[in-house]
mmCIF file of C-alpha atoms in Angstrom:
data_model
loop_
_atom_site.group_PDB
_atom_site.id
_atom_site.type_symbol
_atom_site.label_atom_id
_atom_site.label_comp_id
_atom_site.label_asym_id
_atom_site.label_seq_id
_atom_site.Cartn_x
_atom_site.Cartn_y
_atom_site.Cartn_z
ATOM 1 C CA MET A 888 31.883 -26.706 20.749
ATOM 2 C CA ALA A 889 30.782 -27.964 24.152
ATOM 3 C CA THR A 890 27.046 -28.105 24.806
ATOM 4 C CA PRO A 891 26.072 -25.557 27.467
ATOM 5 C CA PRO A 892 24.779 -27.029 30.714
ATOM 6 C CA PRO A 893 20.983 -27.132 30.977
ATOM 7 C CA LEU A 894 19.358 -24.203 32.698
ATOM 8 C CA PRO A 895 18.523 -24.959 36.334
ATOM 9 C CA PRO A 896 14.790 -25.044 37.119
ATOM 10 C CA ASP A 897 15.118 -22.050 39.440
ATOM 11 C CA ALA A 898 16.680 -19.813 36.788
ATOM 12 C CA VAL A 899 14.472 -16.901 35.872
ATOM 13 C CA PRO A 900 14.268 -16.013 32.183
ATOM 14 C CA ALA A 901 13.036 -12.575 31.216
ATOM 15 C CA ARG A 902 12.165 -10.889 27.969
ATOM 16 C CA ARG A 903 14.583 -8.169 26.932
ATOM 17 C CA LEU A 904 12.783 -4.857 26.726
ATOM 18 C CA ASP A 905 14.607 -3.878 23.542
ATOM 19 C CA THR A 906 13.119 -6.780 21.617
ATOM 20 C CA ARG A 907 10.750 -5.705 18.856
ATOM 21 C CA ILE A 908 7.598 -7.814 18.795
ATOM 22 C CA ARG A 909 4.981 -8.259 16.094
ATOM 23 C CA ARG A 910 2.052 -10.590 15.743
ATOM 24 C CA MET A 911 1.359 -11.258 12.063
ATOM 25 C CA ASP A 912 -1.018 -13.847 10.632
ATOM 26 C CA GLY A 913 -1.388 -15.215 14.147
ATOM 27 C CA GLN A 914 2.344 -15.801 14.629
ATOM 28 C CA LEU A 915 4.563 -14.020 17.129
ATOM 29 C CA ILE A 916 7.752 -12.640 15.604
ATOM 30 C CA LEU A 917 10.645 -11.325 17.655
ATOM 31 C CA ALA A 918 13.439 -9.136 16.345
ATOM 32 C CA PHE A 919 16.629 -7.610 17.664
ATOM 33 C CA GLY A 920 18.981 -5.857 15.304
ATOM 34 C CA GLU A 921 19.170 -7.952 12.164
ATOM 35 C CA THR A 922 17.875 -11.078 13.951
ATOM 36 C CA ALA A 923 14.261 -12.131 13.561
ATOM 37 C CA LEU A 924 12.650 -15.215 15.032
ATOM 38 C CA ALA A 925 9.162 -16.529 14.353
ATOM 39 C CA LEU A 926 7.894 -18.461 17.372
ATOM 40 C CA SER A 927 5.920 -21.654 17.353
ATOM 41 C CA GLU A 928 2.684 -21.782 19.312
ATOM 42 C CA SER A 929 4.425 -23.354 22.300
ATOM 43 C CA GLY A 930 7.307 -20.908 22.018
ATOM 44 C CA ALA A 931 4.897 -17.996 22.014
ATOM 45 C CA LEU A 932 3.192 -19.398 25.114
ATOM 46 C CA LEU A 933 6.524 -19.600 26.930
ATOM 47 C CA TYR A 934 7.645 -16.184 25.748
ATOM 48 C CA GLU A 935 4.429 -14.462 26.806
ATOM 49 C CA HIS A 936 4.878 -15.864 30.320
ATOM 50 C CA MET A 937 8.545 -14.984 30.696
ATOM 51 C CA ASP A 938 7.869 -12.062 32.982
ATOM 52 C CA GLY A 939 11.056 -12.025 35.036
ATOM 53 C CA ARG A 940 9.235 -13.692 37.956
ATOM 54 C CA ARG A 941 8.440 -17.190 36.673
ATOM 55 C CA THR A 942 11.261 -19.707 36.847
ATOM 56 C CA VAL A 943 12.242 -22.189 34.173
ATOM 57 C CA GLY A 944 10.574 -24.830 36.317
ATOM 58 C CA MET A 945 7.273 -22.909 36.457
ATOM 59 C CA LEU A 946 7.321 -22.324 32.706
ATOM 60 C CA ALA A 947 8.067 -25.980 32.059
ATOM 61 C CA ALA A 948 5.191 -27.053 34.314
ATOM 62 C CA MET A 949 2.852 -24.789 32.342
ATOM 63 C CA LEU A 950 4.151 -26.262 29.079
ATOM 64 C CA ALA A 951 3.729 -29.819 30.373
ATOM 65 C CA LYS A 952 0.169 -29.127 31.473
ATOM 66 C CA THR A 953 -0.818 -27.364 28.251
ATOM 67 C CA TYR A 954 0.607 -29.940 25.865
ATOM 68 C CA GLY A 955 0.455 -33.108 27.985
ATOM 69 C CA LEU A 956 4.223 -33.493 28.073
ATOM 70 C CA ALA A 957 6.341 -35.439 30.527
ATOM 71 C CA GLU A 958 7.914 -33.158 33.125
ATOM 72 C CA GLN A 959 11.494 -33.834 32.068
ATOM 73 C CA ASP A 960 10.712 -33.315 28.388
ATOM 74 C CA ALA A 961 8.982 -30.030 29.132
ATOM 75 C CA LEU A 962 11.959 -28.904 31.231
ATOM 76 C CA ALA A 963 14.371 -29.774 28.442
ATOM 77 C CA ASP A 964 12.229 -28.035 25.795
ATOM 78 C CA THR A 965 11.862 -24.936 27.937
ATOM 79 C CA GLY A 966 15.574 -24.763 28.622
ATOM 80 C CA GLU A 967 16.373 -25.201 24.955
ATOM 81 C CA PHE A 968 13.892 -22.493 24.000
ATOM 82 C CA VAL A 969 15.246 -20.018 26.521
ATOM 83 C CA ASP A 970 18.810 -20.773 25.430
ATOM 84 C CA SER A 971 17.923 -20.037 21.814
ATOM 85 C CA LEU A 972 16.396 -16.702 22.808
ATOM 86 C CA VAL A 973 19.426 -15.757 24.887
ATOM 87 C CA GLU A 974 21.721 -16.742 22.033
ATOM 88 C CA ASN A 975 19.800 -14.361 19.759
ATOM 89 C CA SER A 976 19.786 -11.532 22.330
ATOM 90 C CA LEU A 977 16.028 -11.841 22.738
ATOM 91 C CA ALA A 978 16.002 -12.797 26.419
ATOM 92 C CA GLU A 979 18.190 -12.841 29.495
ATOM 93 C CA VAL A 980 18.429 -15.152 32.454
ATOM 94 C CA ARG A 981 18.432 -13.871 36.016
ATOM 95 C CA ASP A 982 19.452 -15.669 39.165
ATOM 96 C CA SER A 983 16.325 -14.556 40.988
ATOM 97 C CA PRO A 984 12.917 -13.020 40.258
ATOM 98 C CA THR A 985 12.549 -9.222 40.029
ATOM 99 C CA MET B 134 -33.059 11.807 9.443
ATOM 100 C CA ASP B 135 -32.267 13.118 12.902
ATOM 101 C CA PRO B 136 -33.900 16.580 13.129
ATOM 102 C CA GLU B 137 -30.649 18.227 14.139
ATOM 103 C CA LEU B 138 -28.785 16.748 11.167
ATOM 104 C CA SER B 139 -31.600 17.886 8.922
ATOM 105 C CA ARG B 140 -31.306 21.361 10.399
ATOM 106 C CA TRP B 141 -27.557 21.433 9.746
ATOM 107 C CA LYS B 142 -28.088 20.310 6.174
ATOM 108 C CA ASP B 143 -30.689 23.028 5.624
ATOM 109 C CA HIS B 144 -28.289 25.548 7.145
ATOM 110 C CA LEU B 145 -25.572 24.609 4.630
ATOM 111 C CA ARG B 146 -28.074 24.651 1.785
ATOM 112 C CA GLY B 147 -29.279 28.071 2.880
ATOM 113 C CA LYS B 148 -25.733 29.372 2.644
ATOM 114 C CA GLY B 149 -25.365 27.959 -0.881
ATOM 115 C CA LEU B 150 -22.644 25.540 0.182
ATOM 116 C CA LEU B 151 -24.200 22.282 -1.003
ATOM 117 C CA PRO B 152 -23.132 21.786 -4.630
ATOM 118 C CA ALA B 153 -25.225 20.352 -7.425
ATOM 119 C CA GLY B 154 -24.342 16.705 -7.952
ATOM 120 C CA LEU B 155 -23.511 16.203 -4.316
ATOM 121 C CA MET B 156 -22.651 12.551 -3.723
ATOM 122 C CA ALA B 157 -22.301 12.653 0.043
ATOM 123 C CA ALA B 158 -22.184 15.071 2.949
ATOM 124 C CA MET B 159 -20.935 13.977 6.332
ATOM 125 C CA LEU B 160 -20.402 15.517 9.730
ATOM 126 C CA ALA B 161 -16.988 14.322 10.870
ATOM 127 C CA GLY B 162 -14.629 14.533 13.815
ATOM 128 C CA SER B 163 -15.539 15.195 17.439
ATOM 129 C CA SER B 164 -18.993 16.588 16.740
ATOM 130 C CA ALA B 165 -19.910 13.422 14.838
ATOM 131 C CA ARG B 166 -18.914 11.315 17.814
ATOM 132 C CA GLY B 167 -20.527 13.416 20.507
ATOM 133 C CA TRP B 168 -17.128 14.332 21.933
ATOM 134 C CA HIS B 169 -17.336 18.006 21.102
ATOM 135 C CA ASP B 170 -17.440 20.866 23.567
ATOM 136 C CA ALA B 171 -18.622 24.461 23.294
ATOM 137 C CA ARG B 172 -15.387 25.492 21.598
ATOM 138 C CA SER B 173 -15.250 22.642 19.061
ATOM 139 C CA ASP B 174 -15.390 23.219 15.319
ATOM 140 C CA PHE B 175 -17.961 21.514 13.150
ATOM 141 C CA ASP B 176 -16.152 19.618 10.377
ATOM 142 C CA VAL B 177 -18.135 18.628 7.298
ATOM 143 C CA TYR B 178 -16.865 16.540 4.408
ATOM 144 C CA LEU B 179 -18.667 16.873 1.085
ATOM 145 C CA VAL B 180 -18.050 14.572 -1.843
ATOM 146 C CA THR B 181 -18.718 15.580 -5.422
ATOM 147 C CA GLU B 182 -17.847 14.482 -8.933
ATOM 148 C CA ARG B 183 -16.713 17.961 -9.961
ATOM 149 C CA PRO B 184 -14.493 20.399 -8.085
ATOM 150 C CA TRP B 185 -16.155 23.012 -5.902
ATOM 151 C CA SER B 186 -15.420 26.667 -6.495
ATOM 152 C CA SER B 187 -16.750 29.919 -5.116
ATOM 153 C CA GLU B 188 -15.487 33.377 -4.326
ATOM 154 C CA SER B 189 -14.980 32.436 -0.708
ATOM 155 C CA ALA B 190 -13.409 29.034 -1.295
ATOM 156 C CA ARG B 191 -9.820 28.303 -0.403
ATOM 157 C CA ALA B 192 -7.966 25.028 -0.976
ATOM 158 C CA PHE B 193 -5.266 22.749 0.324
ATOM 159 C CA THR B 194 -3.161 20.502 -1.879
ATOM 160 C CA VAL B 195 -2.926 16.753 -1.792
ATOM 161 C CA PRO B 196 -0.601 14.458 -3.762
ATOM 162 C CA LEU B 197 -3.405 13.013 -5.860
ATOM 163 C CA GLU B 198 -4.378 13.087 -9.530
ATOM 164 C CA HIS B 199 -6.555 16.092 -8.803
ATOM 165 C CA SER B 200 -4.387 17.949 -6.335
ATOM 166 C CA ALA B 201 -6.758 20.437 -4.709
ATOM 167 C CA VAL B 202 -9.370 20.027 -1.986
ATOM 168 C CA ALA B 203 -11.560 23.132 -1.760
ATOM 169 C CA THR B 204 -12.582 24.411 1.646
ATOM 170 C CA GLU B 205 -15.119 26.841 3.028
ATOM 171 C CA SER B 206 -15.347 28.130 6.561
ATOM 172 C CA PHE B 207 -17.736 30.350 8.422
ATOM 173 C CA TYR B 208 -18.975 31.131 11.907
ATOM 174 C CA ALA B 209 -22.492 30.384 13.037
ATOM 175 C CA GLY B 210 -22.642 32.161 16.363
ATOM 176 C CA PRO B 211 -19.518 31.177 18.295
ATOM 177 C CA ARG B 212 -19.121 27.950 16.346
ATOM 178 C CA ARG B 213 -16.691 27.637 13.444
ATOM 179 C CA TRP B 214 -17.707 25.417 10.540
ATOM 180 C CA GLU B 215 -15.036 23.951 8.275
ATOM 181 C CA LEU B 216 -16.195 22.336 5.023
ATOM 182 C CA SER B 217 -13.898 20.260 2.811
ATOM 183 C CA TYR B 218 -14.952 19.335 -0.704
ATOM 184 C CA TRP B 219 -13.378 16.034 -1.752
ATOM 185 C CA LEU B 220 -13.875 14.521 -5.189
ATOM 186 C CA ASP B 221 -15.189 10.991 -5.401
ATOM 187 C CA ALA B 222 -12.117 10.156 -7.510
ATOM 188 C CA GLN B 223 -9.805 11.503 -4.796
ATOM 189 C CA VAL B 224 -11.436 9.272 -2.193
ATOM 190 C CA GLY B 225 -10.972 6.300 -4.503
ATOM 191 C CA GLU B 226 -7.290 7.194 -4.862
ATOM 192 C CA LEU B 227 -6.851 7.455 -1.100
ATOM 193 C CA ILE B 228 -8.255 3.996 -0.517
ATOM 194 C CA GLU B 229 -6.096 2.613 -3.309
ATOM 195 C CA LYS B 230 -3.021 4.140 -1.609
ATOM 196 C CA VAL B 231 -3.631 1.942 1.438
ATOM 197 C CA SER B 232 -4.142 -1.286 -0.494
ATOM 198 C CA TRP B 233 -2.714 -4.578 0.715
ATOM 199 C CA GLN B 234 -0.302 -4.484 -2.182
ATOM 200 C CA ALA B 235 1.012 -1.150 -0.951
ATOM 201 C CA PHE B 236 1.280 -2.491 2.599
ATOM 202 C CA ARG B 237 3.263 -5.511 1.506
ATOM 203 C CA GLY B 238 5.543 -3.150 -0.382
ATOM 204 C CA ASP B 239 6.899 -2.172 3.033
ATOM 205 C CA LEU B 240 5.786 1.454 2.924
ATOM 206 C CA MET B 241 5.215 3.460 6.078
ATOM 207 C CA ALA B 242 1.849 5.162 6.639
ATOM 208 C CA GLY B 243 3.545 8.555 6.718
ATOM 209 C CA ASP B 244 5.090 7.911 3.306
ATOM 210 C CA VAL B 245 1.757 6.964 1.788
ATOM 211 C CA LEU B 246 -0.701 9.513 3.194
ATOM 212 C CA THR B 247 -0.442 13.156 4.131
ATOM 213 C CA ALA B 248 -1.810 14.221 7.507
ATOM 214 C CA ARG B 249 -5.042 15.559 5.982
ATOM 215 C CA GLU B 250 -5.527 12.439 3.893
ATOM 216 C CA GLU B 251 -5.029 10.248 6.935
ATOM 217 C CA THR B 252 -7.456 12.371 8.944
ATOM 218 C CA PHE B 253 -10.116 11.998 6.258
ATOM 219 C CA LEU B 254 -9.783 8.218 6.167
ATOM 220 C CA SER B 255 -9.533 8.016 9.967
ATOM 221 C CA ARG B 256 -12.819 9.830 10.351
ATOM 222 C CA LEU B 257 -14.716 8.080 7.572
ATOM 223 C CA GLY B 258 -15.781 5.208 9.796
ATOM 224 C CA SER B 259 -17.474 7.417 12.380
ATOM 225 C CA VAL B 260 -19.196 10.139 10.363
ATOM 226 C CA LEU B 261 -22.802 11.239 10.712
ATOM 227 C CA VAL B 262 -24.335 11.127 7.248
ATOM 228 C CA LEU B 263 -26.198 14.209 6.075
ATOM 229 C CA GLU B 264 -26.547 12.975 2.500
ATOM 230 C CA GLY B 265 -25.459 9.943 0.480
ATOM 231 C CA GLU B 266 -25.868 7.043 2.899
ATOM 232 C CA ASP B 267 -25.160 4.466 0.183
ATOM 233 C CA TRP B 268 -21.977 6.222 -0.933
ATOM 234 C CA VAL B 269 -20.698 6.452 2.626
ATOM 235 C CA ARG B 270 -21.425 2.793 3.440
ATOM 236 C CA GLN B 271 -19.721 1.652 0.236
ATOM 237 C CA ARG B 272 -16.572 3.662 0.930
ATOM 238 C CA GLN B 273 -16.541 2.582 4.572
ATOM 239 C CA SER B 274 -16.682 -1.010 3.410
ATOM 240 C CA GLU B 275 -13.824 -0.454 0.977
ATOM 241 C CA LEU B 276 -11.736 1.192 3.666
ATOM 242 C CA HIS B 277 -12.430 -1.648 6.074
ATOM 243 C CA ALA B 278 -11.224 -4.141 3.472
ATOM 244 C CA SER B 279 -8.041 -2.152 2.805
ATOM 245 C CA ALA B 280 -4.764 -2.250 4.720
ATOM 246 C CA PHE B 281 -5.393 1.148 6.341
ATOM 247 C CA ARG B 282 -5.713 -0.377 9.811
ATOM 248 C CA SER B 283 -2.504 -2.382 9.376
ATOM 249 C CA PHE B 284 -0.602 0.645 8.099
ATOM 250 C CA LEU B 285 -1.476 2.613 11.222
ATOM 251 C CA VAL B 286 -0.906 -0.247 13.667
ATOM 252 C CA ALA B 287 2.515 -0.998 12.164
ATOM 253 C CA ARG B 288 3.453 2.678 12.325
ATOM 254 C CA SER B 289 2.403 3.092 15.962
ATOM 255 C CA LEU B 290 4.253 -0.060 17.003
ATOM 256 C CA GLY B 291 7.324 1.208 15.176
ATOM 257 C CA PHE B 292 7.114 4.543 16.985
ATOM 258 C CA ALA B 293 6.692 2.683 20.283
ATOM 259 C CA ASP B 294 9.821 0.605 19.561
ATOM 260 C CA GLY B 295 11.811 3.769 18.896
ATOM 261 C CA CYS B 296 10.705 5.352 22.153
ATOM 262 C CA VAL B 297 11.497 2.153 24.081
ATOM 263 C CA GLU B 298 15.024 2.282 22.693
ATOM 264 C CA ASP B 299 15.248 5.934 23.667
ATOM 265 C CA ALA B 300 14.120 5.137 27.190
ATOM 266 C CA LEU B 301 16.629 2.318 27.570
ATOM 267 C CA GLY B 302 19.409 4.482 26.170
ATOM 268 C CA GLN B 303 18.546 7.288 28.558
ATOM 269 C CA LEU B 304 18.563 4.872 31.503
ATOM 270 C CA GLU B 305 21.948 3.536 30.468
ATOM 271 C CA SER B 306 23.340 7.055 30.295
ATOM 272 C CA GLY B 307 21.930 7.840 33.734
ATOM 273 C CA SER B 308 19.077 10.154 32.751
ATOM 274 C CA ALA B 309 15.963 8.980 34.554
ATOM 275 C CA GLU B 310 14.112 12.121 33.482
ATOM 276 C CA GLY B 311 14.733 11.501 29.791
ATOM 277 C CA ALA B 312 13.873 7.838 30.210
ATOM 278 C CA THR B 313 10.630 8.731 31.965
ATOM 279 C CA LEU B 314 9.485 10.962 29.126
ATOM 280 C CA ALA B 315 10.497 8.410 26.499
ATOM 281 C CA ALA B 316 8.645 5.656 28.383
ATOM 282 C CA ARG B 317 5.516 7.834 28.446
ATOM 283 C CA GLN B 318 5.769 8.347 24.699
ATOM 284 C CA ALA B 319 6.304 4.642 24.124
ATOM 285 C CA PHE B 320 3.154 3.933 26.116
ATOM 286 C CA HIS B 321 1.109 6.452 24.097
ATOM 287 C CA HIS B 322 2.223 4.869 20.847
ATOM 288 C CA ALA B 323 1.544 1.351 22.134
ATOM 289 C CA VAL B 324 -1.945 2.358 23.220
ATOM 290 C CA ASP B 325 -2.509 4.040 19.852
ATOM 291 C CA ALA B 326 -1.601 0.748 18.177
ATOM 292 C CA LEU B 327 -4.019 -1.106 20.447
ATOM 293 C CA LEU B 328 -6.841 1.284 19.592
ATOM 294 C CA GLU B 329 -6.021 1.380 15.884
ATOM 295 C CA ALA B 330 -6.179 -2.410 15.859
ATOM 296 C CA LYS B 331 -9.812 -2.003 16.931
ATOM 297 C CA GLY B 332 -10.519 0.603 14.241
ATOM 298 C CA GLU B 333 -10.237 3.592 16.562
ATOM 299 C CA TYR B 334 -8.062 6.012 14.644
ATOM 300 C CA GLY B 335 -6.952 9.590 15.183
ATOM 301 C CA SER B 336 -3.596 9.346 16.954
ATOM 302 C CA ALA B 337 -2.612 12.843 15.827
ATOM 303 C CA VAL B 338 -4.827 14.485 18.463
ATOM 304 C CA GLN B 339 -3.812 13.230 21.876
ATOM 305 C CA LYS B 340 -6.690 14.778 23.825
ATOM 306 C CA TRP B 341 -9.030 12.205 22.300
ATOM 307 C CA LEU B 342 -6.998 9.225 23.505
ATOM 308 C CA PRO B 343 -9.191 8.567 26.583
ATOM 309 C CA TYR B 344 -12.339 8.898 24.434
ATOM 310 C CA ARG B 345 -10.940 6.549 21.804
ATOM 311 C CA PHE B 346 -9.962 4.109 24.544
ATOM 312 C CA LYS B 347 -13.466 4.035 25.988
ATOM 313 C CA ALA B 348 -14.930 3.634 22.490
ATOM 314 C CA ALA B 349 -12.580 0.775 21.598
ATOM 315 C CA GLN B 350 -12.887 -1.116 24.910
ATOM 316 C CA PRO B 351 -9.717 -3.144 24.305
ATOM 317 C CA LEU B 352 -9.545 -6.501 26.054
ATOM 318 C CA HIS B 353 -5.950 -6.489 27.161
ATOM 319 C CA ILE B 354 -5.875 -3.423 29.382
ATOM 320 C CA SER B 355 -8.700 -1.751 31.268
ATOM 321 C CA PHE B 356 -9.373 1.978 31.177
ATOM 322 C CA ALA B 357 -8.398 2.168 34.847
ATOM 323 C CA GLU B 358 -5.041 0.538 34.095
ATOM 324 C CA TYR B 359 -4.461 2.818 31.121
ATOM 325 C CA TRP B 360 -5.388 5.933 33.098
ATOM 326 C CA ALA B 361 -3.162 4.898 36.009
ATOM 327 C CA VAL B 362 -0.161 4.883 33.656
ATOM 328 C CA GLU B 363 -1.300 7.990 31.759
ATOM 329 C CA THR B 364 -1.433 9.938 35.023
ATOM 330 C CA MET B 365 1.688 8.228 36.407
ATOM 331 C CA GLN B 366 -0.092 7.230 39.576
ATOM 332 C CA SER B 367 2.600 4.767 40.706
ATOM 333 C CA TYR B 368 5.558 6.920 39.692
ATOM 334 C CA ASP B 369 7.998 7.424 42.554
ATOM 335 C CA PRO B 370 10.548 10.184 41.900
ATOM 336 C CA ALA B 371 12.856 8.394 44.341
ATOM 337 C CA ASP B 372 12.680 5.184 42.271
ATOM 338 C CA PRO B 373 11.762 6.148 38.701
ATOM 339 C CA VAL B 374 13.421 3.070 37.179
ATOM 340 C CA ARG B 375 10.719 0.793 38.588
ATOM 341 C CA TRP B 376 7.919 2.766 36.881
ATOM 342 C CA ILE B 377 9.904 3.027 33.643
ATOM 343 C CA ASN B 378 10.508 -0.728 33.502
ATOM 344 C CA GLU B 379 6.857 -1.450 34.321
ATOM 345 C CA VAL B 380 5.675 0.817 31.520
ATOM 346 C CA LEU B 381 8.126 -0.580 28.976
ATOM 347 C CA THR B 382 7.056 -4.109 29.944
ATOM 348 C CA LEU B 383 3.428 -3.078 29.467
ATOM 349 C CA CYS B 384 4.308 -1.753 26.010
ATOM 350 C CA GLN B 385 5.789 -5.148 25.214
ATOM 351 C CA ASP B 386 2.723 -6.946 26.544
ATOM 352 C CA ILE B 387 0.540 -4.798 24.280
ATOM 353 C CA SER B 388 2.730 -5.519 21.253
ATOM 354 C CA MET B 389 2.291 -9.244 21.829
ATOM 355 C CA LYS B 390 -1.470 -8.978 21.747
ATOM 356 C CA ILE B 391 -2.031 -6.904 18.613
ATOM 357 C CA GLU B 392 -2.334 -8.466 15.199
ATOM 358 C CA VAL B 393 -0.692 -6.094 12.694
#
């Protein structure tokens, strides 16, 4: 299967409102239907800030600053994270902010 | 003891309603919290080792080893007093029902406790003690250590999820009115979860929600923000979808902040 192209920095990820969210033992857990995903600390940080207004680029910059990552690495990690959420119906990507 | 509490205790003793072997007597509910008004009842919980009986006593049933909780009621002037006589063993059973083992067994709060049982436990943390300070503090400590809080938080978040789904379904079918009402309900349940996470229980009686909110002082949303949504201040009938989405997003934000 072909690897999907990386998300452009101006793409706007947003949480899906029908995602069920729980915080248990300090960890954020997302669920949709039968799918459940426990987020890492960095994943939770990204998810909490995916408000439908921040772009992938903005989220990556926040990640880079928080964890001392190189810009390109943060962008790649953010894109990969958002892709995994979209794949599991836990997020959507918009062309522009709401 | 506060003179007024002492007066109330003497009043109950004078009416022959304090049993021998009384382990604890507590003023509970709105009057214990100073939230009462001129029409409020006075609710008193009494705890004994042996069941209470009298000619005037009635009872309600509970799914416990000893299945009856005796009650007495009377009017003092315009005020109605409602006394419930719980056995110490019954209280022990209630706390055992909300153990961590029970919580991990994936039971819902509504499957574990009846409404009256939940009300008793919900009020236990905010009673005014008329008698039996040591007993009350011990049971409060046991309740605090139990999974009671988690049971209620999980239930409220589950209810909120259901209402969010209802709202989204109503939007998809074109009913903004239905979606608006469902979004309001989702918000109430989310706020209940937020308050329950801080030990402020009592979701069954909605009129206390603003009082509970002010008592809990949650970090993640101010009273002004809560009240703005409660009173739908930014709701535009010409664009209801905006308000609905904002409220559902707020419900999600709340869910992210609460530890179950």
